[in-house]
Amino acid sequence: MQMKVFSRLLTQNRIISDIIALFTNIKRIEENLLQLTNLISQYESVESVVLLSLDKKNNVLRKTSVSGNADSNSQWIPELINLSQNKNFYSLIITESLFLSEQIITVENVLSQRYNWIEMNDLLFVPLKLSNSLFGLLIVKYNDFAEIDELDESFFKTLSLIIALIFKRDSDNDSLEKALLEAENANKIKTSFLANISQEIRTPVNSILGLSDLLADPDLTIDQREEFITSITKNAKALVKIFDNILDASKLDAGQLTINIEEVSWSMLFKELASEYVKLYENNKVSLVISAQSCDSDIYLKTDSYRFKQVLSYVIENAFKYTESGQVTFGYEINDEQELIVFVKDTGIGISDDIKDSVFDFFKKKQDKYFNQSGSTGLGLALANNITNLLHGKMWFVTNVNVGTTFFIKFPNTLIRCVEDNNKISKNLKYPDFSSKTFVIAEDVEINYMLISEFLAPTRAKIIWAKDGKEALEIFKTSKPDLIIMDIQMPVMNGFQAIEAIRELDKNIPIIAQTAFMMDNEKQKSIEVGANDFIPKPIKFKDLIDSIKKHL
């Protein structure tokens, strides 16, 4: 009897030693898991062994390897066990060091019905866990289950601990490899970021130094000197802005960026920004379109005016940076919750799907033309988003590659002081009945369309939205509307082109042109191509209704 016990102990020690040796010098355990179960199946009275490893993401035990005679009796081998659907079974695994199949039948009727193999009474379950952290499960099928004793139980408990440690080491190695990879990527990203910063700084510095040397030439004319001085000033301002951005990024990272909340006139901020950027880009091949609502002089915000302007400046400058042709539209709306939503829409290169998640990150910029164009550091949008959060706002965007991007910035704490007057106007205004009429609103900016549509809602007219001139032309051909409200600045086909095309088909349908700036040449050209009337933005309700009544 003692010799038999001694023999079993020797076998146990050999199996344990072989398992430890098997996994001592390998990086990945998957390749040796079959050898692991082969070793265990060599233990006396063991017919077959199944190893299931834990898929933490899906919370299932998934079959990993099978050894012994399991192949000849494969009906009892589970492919996977869903722990979320079998909570009592999971509880057994967590609380017990070893348990038998009959215990499962008692606590988990659903599981026993789903898996016929559980009804076999010669299965030993060995959870692989450390401090309630589960890594997997061994299922051992015995030839003669009556022979299992305390020596066997001790052996399988030891095996459980060793195999769990092997899985934990593998998991730790994975985590370490991921951490090292992330650190390496972060280092590469920061190196690239610093290289871009260096390039952005070097460009204006080189210009300043070069032009300063040229100013020393006594033969320069006054005009040349003024030109050089203007260029030096421009580059110096650009350099200061780069340094300011870097400082703000550092302050944000340290939680030291200060915010000073006050009541601010949105009208003053909006007009100031609009005027500044209209002047800045007046000679640019990309046009700036301003889209505003009425009553803007009575909108106030509780915000930090400097930081507010800073956010909008970053977004507008970003739109121009990545738009080679077309237009940038800057506007706003007030939603039903009385929140200000500012938008900046461009017809630029758009943002690809694989970099959308990193647009607002300081350093996680992937190699993409949206971030690498013109040696950009990518600080602007990251700063804008972080400052917006500090102002208790929210920033997001919608984009299409090679079509354009629209950034939205929503600010709470908006105070509207013209609501009462608007109500009085609404009560005194008699809405015309256009219930038998169909109007087409050709407008590429959705909130502008929504504004006009809302204006016309009380008239009960049928409204059809065309998102560009080409779509307006197609809708005209198929729907035969009674009137068209045509925006001039639109993608695909602009308003002028659409009006001309419609006039070739119909000389009589009323067309009301609209645009963000009432330039004399635009008004004249609109009439020349066939528009019946011209209304500047922001559109006033009374002007729109009067024009429609006049031409219907």
XYZ file of C-alpha atoms in Angstrom:
552
model
C 0.000 0.000 0.000
C 2.789 2.424 0.944
C 4.612 1.563 -2.282
C 1.526 2.434 -4.270
C 1.180 5.777 -2.506
C 4.885 6.440 -3.034
C 4.525 5.616 -6.727
C 1.615 8.019 -7.070
C 3.608 10.759 -5.332
C 6.497 10.195 -7.728
C 4.108 10.439 -10.681
C 2.580 13.623 -9.294
C 5.995 15.206 -8.717
C 7.132 14.231 -12.217
C 4.030 15.756 -13.837
C 4.348 18.956 -11.791
C 8.093 19.224 -12.556
C 7.482 18.649 -16.274
C 4.743 21.289 -16.348
C 6.965 23.852 -14.605
C 9.836 23.067 -17.008
C 7.471 23.269 -19.964
C 6.523 26.872 -19.209
C 9.759 28.179 -17.689
C 11.395 29.787 -20.727
C 8.577 30.564 -23.140
C 6.976 33.900 -23.927
C 3.611 32.610 -25.144
C 1.820 29.731 -23.391
C -0.639 28.841 -26.171
C 1.833 26.614 -28.021
C 2.336 24.357 -24.964
C -1.218 24.023 -23.664
C -1.783 20.736 -25.482
C 1.386 19.332 -23.903
C 0.051 20.518 -20.547
C -3.153 18.488 -20.844
C -1.176 15.539 -22.254
C 0.937 15.484 -19.099
C -2.110 15.593 -16.821
C -3.834 12.803 -18.785
C -0.864 10.534 -17.931
C -1.962 10.480 -14.283
C -3.397 7.133 -13.237
C -7.145 6.554 -13.621
C -7.459 9.736 -15.735
C -9.129 8.968 -19.048
C -9.131 12.462 -20.566
C -8.576 16.138 -19.763
C -10.184 19.294 -21.151
C -8.715 22.749 -20.546
C -11.002 25.767 -20.868
C -9.465 29.239 -20.677
C -11.380 32.345 -19.644
C -12.337 34.870 -22.310
C -12.697 37.877 -20.004
C -14.156 40.161 -22.642
C -17.138 37.895 -23.341
C -17.165 36.202 -19.903
C -17.094 32.700 -21.362
C -14.940 29.637 -20.754
C -13.616 28.568 -24.139
C -12.209 25.116 -24.942
C -8.444 25.418 -25.434
C -7.016 21.894 -25.502
C -8.122 18.260 -25.144
C -6.002 15.212 -24.262
C -6.475 11.536 -23.495
C -9.392 9.561 -24.864
C -11.689 12.572 -25.225
C -11.648 12.353 -29.016
C -13.351 8.968 -28.895
C -16.095 10.354 -26.654
C -16.293 13.918 -27.908
C -19.960 14.443 -27.040
C -19.053 15.389 -23.486
C -16.548 18.121 -24.486
C -17.981 21.672 -24.249
C -16.870 24.244 -26.809
C -17.639 27.054 -24.396
C -19.612 27.849 -21.257
C -21.274 31.237 -20.890
C -20.734 32.264 -17.270
C -23.192 35.172 -17.469
C -26.000 32.742 -18.260
C -24.914 30.208 -15.619
C -24.410 32.211 -12.448
C -24.672 29.318 -9.989
C -22.052 27.399 -11.917
C -19.832 30.487 -11.860
C -20.380 30.746 -8.109
C -19.144 27.156 -7.694
C -16.014 27.934 -9.692
C -15.245 31.000 -7.584
C -15.971 29.467 -4.174
C -14.785 25.848 -4.559
C -11.236 24.603 -5.111
C -12.576 21.326 -6.583
C -16.102 20.075 -7.286
C -17.934 17.199 -8.944
C -20.455 17.092 -11.786
C -23.243 16.069 -9.403
C -22.853 19.414 -7.604
C -23.551 21.238 -10.890
C -26.722 19.262 -11.524
C -27.936 20.309 -8.087
C -27.323 24.031 -8.458
C -27.619 24.650 -12.199
C -30.506 22.838 -13.832
C -30.304 25.017 -16.953
C -26.638 24.161 -17.439
C -27.230 20.437 -16.965
C -30.033 20.524 -19.533
C -27.860 22.382 -22.029
C -24.822 20.110 -21.656
C -25.489 16.344 -21.447
C -21.896 15.674 -20.414
C -22.586 17.161 -16.971
C -24.884 14.255 -16.188
C -21.827 11.987 -16.220
C -20.874 11.308 -12.604
C -17.158 10.760 -13.166
C -16.065 14.343 -13.871
C -13.819 16.400 -11.617
C -13.815 20.195 -12.071
C -10.632 22.076 -11.146
C -10.987 25.901 -11.201
C -7.781 27.739 -12.161
C -7.782 30.845 -9.989
C -5.715 33.099 -7.762
C -7.364 35.258 -5.083
C -10.751 34.897 -6.819
C -9.216 35.952 -10.160
C -10.354 33.242 -12.562
C -8.114 32.149 -15.451
C -9.759 28.931 -16.612
C -11.104 25.499 -15.749
C -9.798 21.924 -15.963
C -12.356 19.142 -16.503
C -10.912 15.723 -15.684
C -12.724 12.502 -16.654
C -11.836 9.464 -14.515
C -11.991 5.782 -15.460
C -12.985 4.878 -11.942
C -14.097 7.854 -9.935
C -14.346 5.819 -6.725
C -10.547 5.698 -6.543
C -10.082 9.453 -6.038
C -8.809 10.281 -2.567
C -7.169 13.077 -0.558
C -3.849 12.516 -2.326
C -5.524 13.132 -5.684
C -7.348 16.182 -4.349
C -4.068 17.628 -3.059
C -2.439 16.972 -6.441
C -5.154 18.759 -8.427
C -5.222 21.686 -6.006
C -1.468 22.057 -6.515
C -1.951 21.791 -10.288
C -4.650 24.464 -10.107
C -2.293 26.874 -8.363
C 0.613 26.210 -10.747
C -1.477 26.513 -13.935
C -3.189 29.663 -12.628
C 0.261 31.173 -11.963
C 1.297 30.262 -15.527
C -1.797 32.017 -16.927
C -1.224 35.034 -14.675
C 2.377 35.368 -15.801
C 1.209 35.217 -19.406
C -1.405 37.893 -18.695
C 1.189 40.062 -16.948
C 3.542 39.644 -19.909
C 0.743 40.751 -22.240
C 0.083 43.792 -20.080
C 3.796 44.576 -19.918
C 4.176 44.225 -23.682
C 1.173 46.488 -24.252
C 2.517 49.039 -21.768
C 5.949 48.988 -23.425
C 4.344 49.333 -26.863
C 2.182 52.232 -25.683
C 5.215 53.897 -24.112
C 7.172 53.428 -27.328
C 4.308 54.833 -29.413
C 3.875 57.751 -27.009
C 7.591 58.478 -27.270
C 7.403 58.409 -31.081
C 4.336 60.647 -31.056
C 5.934 63.161 -28.705
C 9.134 63.111 -30.766
C 7.076 63.806 -33.892
C 5.152 66.492 -32.012
C 8.362 68.192 -30.891
C 9.721 67.979 -34.441
C 6.571 69.695 -35.733
C 6.795 72.317 -32.987
C 10.426 72.904 -33.899
C 9.452 73.312 -37.553
C 6.593 75.691 -36.746
C 8.886 77.808 -34.574
C 11.767 77.728 -37.035
C 9.646 78.979 -39.946
C 8.690 82.390 -38.470
C 12.082 82.735 -36.740
C 13.917 82.236 -40.042
C 11.658 84.815 -41.688
C 12.236 87.323 -38.882
C 16.016 86.839 -38.937
C 16.236 86.960 -42.722
C 14.085 90.060 -43.081
C 15.937 91.756 -40.230
C 19.208 91.255 -42.115
C 17.639 92.698 -45.262
C 16.522 95.794 -43.350
C 20.193 96.638 -42.809
C 20.564 97.297 -46.541
C 20.814 101.122 -46.945
C 19.571 100.931 -50.533
C 16.088 99.689 -49.614
C 13.165 101.864 -50.627
C 10.604 103.037 -48.067
C 8.004 100.676 -49.548
C 10.378 97.725 -49.253
C 11.145 98.583 -45.634
C 7.442 98.826 -44.798
C 6.801 95.498 -46.514
C 9.606 93.806 -44.566
C 8.503 95.324 -41.265
C 4.909 94.196 -41.881
C 6.132 90.671 -42.620
C 8.343 90.653 -39.503
C 5.372 91.747 -37.374
C 3.163 89.041 -38.897
C 5.741 86.318 -38.225
C 6.378 87.609 -34.698
C 2.647 87.368 -33.939
C 2.582 83.830 -35.337
C 5.528 82.928 -33.106
C 3.842 84.388 -30.026
C 0.692 82.406 -30.836
C 2.670 79.154 -31.026
C 4.236 79.853 -27.628
C 0.824 80.773 -26.185
C -0.616 77.477 -27.444
C 2.218 75.485 -25.901
C 1.818 77.330 -22.588
C -1.950 76.777 -22.577
C -1.458 73.077 -23.333
C 0.964 72.856 -20.394
C -1.462 74.693 -18.100
C -4.309 72.398 -19.110
C -2.161 69.342 -18.472
C -1.304 70.698 -15.010
C -4.885 71.808 -14.281
C -3.792 75.439 -13.973
C -5.670 77.117 -16.836
C -7.822 79.827 -15.245
C -11.387 80.641 -16.280
C -13.073 83.974 -15.441
C -16.850 83.764 -15.857
C -18.782 86.945 -16.636
C -21.883 88.008 -18.545
C -20.893 88.571 -22.161
C -22.778 89.954 -25.163
C -22.859 87.325 -27.883
C -23.573 90.035 -30.450
C -20.291 91.781 -29.729
C -18.297 88.540 -29.733
C -19.886 87.247 -32.930
C -19.537 90.498 -34.859
C -15.981 90.970 -33.652
C -14.960 87.498 -34.776
C -16.879 87.752 -38.051
C -15.326 91.127 -38.859
C -11.837 89.915 -37.930
C -11.978 86.811 -40.087
C -13.779 88.417 -43.027
C -10.941 90.947 -43.161
C -8.263 88.310 -42.572
C -9.456 86.074 -45.406
C -10.893 88.656 -47.809
C -8.195 87.899 -50.404
C -8.238 84.148 -49.779
C -9.487 81.759 -52.461
C -11.623 80.167 -49.726
C -14.553 82.438 -48.913
C -15.953 83.005 -45.420
C -19.741 82.893 -45.129
C -21.417 84.316 -42.028
C -24.720 82.728 -41.013
C -26.557 84.462 -38.165
C -30.030 84.623 -36.642
C -32.056 87.686 -35.877
C -32.189 89.033 -32.339
C -28.489 88.335 -31.780
C -28.070 91.672 -29.984
C -30.192 90.304 -27.124
C -28.221 87.101 -26.545
C -25.941 87.014 -23.517
C -23.699 84.308 -22.134
C -22.172 83.547 -18.785
C -18.692 82.614 -19.928
C -15.063 83.676 -20.188
C -15.032 85.979 -23.223
C -11.295 85.589 -23.868
C -11.406 81.786 -23.751
C -14.669 81.740 -25.708
C -13.071 83.724 -28.550
C -9.991 81.533 -28.287
C -12.064 78.382 -28.895
C -13.832 79.830 -31.930
C -10.575 81.200 -33.345
C -8.952 77.773 -33.173
C -11.851 76.120 -34.979
C -12.161 78.778 -37.709
C -8.407 78.805 -38.352
C -8.433 75.011 -38.488
C -11.211 75.075 -41.093
C -9.248 77.432 -43.350
C -6.026 75.471 -42.865
C -7.549 72.292 -44.282
C -9.764 73.815 -46.975
C -8.065 74.441 -50.310
C -11.132 75.663 -52.190
C -14.792 76.395 -51.567
C -15.952 78.071 -48.394
C -15.979 78.134 -44.624
C -19.323 78.936 -42.969
C -19.405 80.416 -39.470
C -22.763 80.699 -37.718
C -24.930 79.732 -34.771
C -28.388 78.751 -33.547
C -30.288 78.712 -30.250
C -31.811 75.294 -29.532
C -35.031 74.502 -27.647
C -33.113 74.293 -24.361
C -31.947 77.889 -24.856
C -28.358 76.797 -25.475
C -26.071 78.497 -27.959
C -24.709 76.155 -30.633
C -21.950 77.637 -32.768
C -20.892 75.817 -35.930
C -17.979 76.103 -38.345
C -18.471 74.228 -41.603
C -15.820 73.789 -44.286
C -15.576 72.181 -47.718
C -12.121 70.803 -46.973
C -10.400 67.430 -46.994
C -12.511 65.877 -44.225
C -11.340 63.546 -41.461
C -10.828 59.828 -42.116
C -12.431 57.228 -39.831
C -9.142 55.940 -38.412
C -8.191 59.307 -36.886
C -11.582 60.528 -35.653
C -10.908 59.343 -32.102
C -7.643 61.299 -31.839
C -8.793 64.664 -33.235
C -9.130 66.205 -29.752
C -5.994 64.594 -28.255
C -2.790 66.564 -27.750
C -0.301 63.855 -28.669
C -2.205 60.875 -30.087
C -2.105 62.144 -33.647
C -1.829 59.360 -36.191
C 0.114 59.849 -39.413
C -2.559 61.481 -41.547
C -2.669 64.465 -43.872
C -5.251 66.125 -41.611
C -2.644 66.498 -38.848
C 0.571 66.615 -40.857
C -0.407 69.240 -43.398
C 1.790 72.355 -43.183
C 3.716 70.822 -40.274
C 0.744 71.334 -37.998
C 1.167 70.559 -34.308
C -2.540 69.773 -33.979
C -2.735 71.791 -30.750
C -5.602 74.028 -31.856
C -8.473 71.527 -31.807
C -7.191 69.829 -28.655
C -7.034 73.198 -26.891
C -10.470 74.177 -28.225
C -12.083 70.982 -26.925
C -10.407 71.136 -23.506
C -11.274 74.815 -23.011
C -14.865 74.130 -24.127
C -15.099 71.484 -21.397
C -13.820 73.995 -18.827
C -16.564 76.379 -19.971
C -19.084 73.541 -19.324
C -19.735 73.248 -23.043
C -19.509 70.385 -25.498
C -17.684 70.086 -28.810
C -18.215 67.515 -31.573
C -18.011 67.192 -35.342
C -19.467 65.456 -38.385
C -17.279 64.810 -41.397
C -17.023 63.244 -44.840
C -13.674 62.654 -46.525
C -13.144 64.996 -49.506
C -16.487 66.686 -48.756
C -15.828 68.641 -45.577
C -16.227 68.864 -41.828
C -18.599 70.714 -39.509
C -17.551 71.420 -35.928
C -20.261 72.196 -33.372
C -19.678 73.918 -30.031
C -22.599 73.977 -27.592
C -22.553 76.442 -24.705
C -25.064 76.383 -21.826
C -25.932 79.391 -19.650
C -27.370 81.320 -22.612
C -29.631 84.248 -21.702
C -32.187 85.318 -24.339
C -33.615 88.762 -23.723
C -35.706 89.162 -26.833
C -38.158 86.329 -26.127
C -40.872 88.608 -24.761
C -40.682 90.997 -27.729
C -40.751 88.094 -30.155
C -43.892 86.775 -28.483
C -45.565 90.164 -28.913
C -44.597 90.211 -32.564
C -45.896 86.676 -33.023
C -49.222 87.527 -31.392
C -49.725 90.615 -33.542
C -48.574 88.967 -36.778
C -51.187 87.422 -39.023
C -49.733 84.391 -40.786
C -50.743 83.883 -44.429
C -52.233 80.526 -45.363
C -49.936 78.691 -47.786
C -51.373 75.231 -47.075
C -51.918 74.604 -50.784
C -48.370 75.627 -51.702
C -45.066 73.740 -51.918
C -41.812 75.577 -51.226
C -38.275 74.345 -51.868
C -35.575 75.627 -49.510
C -32.165 75.218 -51.156
C -29.708 75.528 -48.258
C -26.608 73.435 -47.501
C -26.360 74.499 -43.826
C -28.915 72.443 -41.895
C -29.556 74.925 -39.102
C -30.220 77.683 -41.671
C -32.737 75.394 -43.351
C -34.304 74.615 -39.977
C -34.585 78.338 -39.196
C -36.372 79.163 -42.471
C -38.553 76.070 -42.151
C -39.510 77.133 -38.623
C -40.363 80.628 -39.889
C -42.712 79.126 -42.471
C -44.273 76.442 -40.242
C -47.285 78.611 -39.187
C -48.150 79.167 -42.870
C -48.752 75.381 -43.257
C -46.847 75.304 -46.553
C -45.278 72.009 -47.647
C -41.504 72.345 -47.307
C -38.892 70.368 -49.284
C -35.209 70.645 -48.397
C -32.547 70.702 -51.125
C -28.986 70.484 -49.791
C -27.325 72.017 -52.875
C -28.161 73.605 -56.218
C -28.114 70.343 -58.155
C -30.573 68.773 -55.716
C -32.801 71.867 -55.987
C -32.852 71.462 -59.772
C -33.804 67.774 -59.534
C -36.555 68.499 -56.983
C -37.908 71.255 -59.240
C -38.140 68.795 -62.141
C -39.951 66.110 -60.145
C -42.059 68.010 -57.586
C -43.151 71.157 -59.481
C -43.004 73.483 -56.431
C -44.729 76.869 -56.233
C -41.670 78.811 -55.010
C -37.938 78.313 -54.399
C -35.819 79.976 -51.707
C -32.280 79.671 -53.071
C -29.040 80.091 -51.123
C -26.220 81.415 -53.320
C -23.151 79.842 -51.694
C -23.635 76.055 -51.947
C -21.454 73.068 -52.915
C -21.832 70.900 -56.051
C -23.884 73.569 -57.877
C -24.139 77.102 -56.476
C -27.288 79.203 -56.402
C -26.462 81.220 -59.530
C -25.978 78.054 -61.592
C -29.141 76.468 -60.205
C -31.264 79.557 -60.962
C -29.964 79.680 -64.541
C -30.723 75.977 -65.057
C -34.251 76.331 -63.645
C -34.951 79.415 -65.776
C -34.142 77.420 -68.909
C -37.037 75.136 -67.963
C -39.460 77.594 -66.349
C -39.496 81.368 -66.737
C -42.263 82.006 -64.214
C -41.626 80.115 -60.952
C -40.789 82.624 -58.175
C -37.188 82.315 -56.925
C -35.996 84.240 -53.861
C -32.209 84.372 -53.558
C -30.514 84.574 -50.140
C -26.916 84.947 -49.013
C -24.917 85.740 -45.889
C -23.556 89.070 -47.154
C -25.578 91.530 -49.183
C -22.895 92.498 -51.670
C -24.156 94.706 -54.512
C -22.648 92.460 -57.174
C -24.304 89.353 -55.685
C -27.700 91.034 -55.576
C -27.304 92.280 -59.142
C -26.067 88.925 -60.429
C -28.945 87.110 -58.691
C -31.464 89.272 -60.517
C -29.555 88.923 -63.795
C -29.590 85.109 -63.715
C -33.312 85.066 -63.002
C -34.090 85.519 -59.291
C -37.255 87.500 -58.511
C -35.957 88.874 -55.225
C -32.898 88.934 -52.976
C -32.872 88.700 -49.160
C -29.684 89.023 -47.084
C -28.899 86.838 -44.066
C -29.766 86.897 -41.252
C -33.237 86.562 -42.697
C -35.996 88.552 -41.020
C -39.349 86.828 -40.793
C -41.347 89.808 -42.047
C -39.053 90.353 -45.048
C -39.331 86.696 -46.048
C -43.134 86.593 -45.758
C -43.507 89.908 -47.613
C -41.314 88.649 -50.461
C -43.222 85.370 -50.754
C -46.606 87.154 -50.752
C -45.331 89.593 -53.361
C -44.240 86.940 -55.859
C -46.858 84.216 -55.422
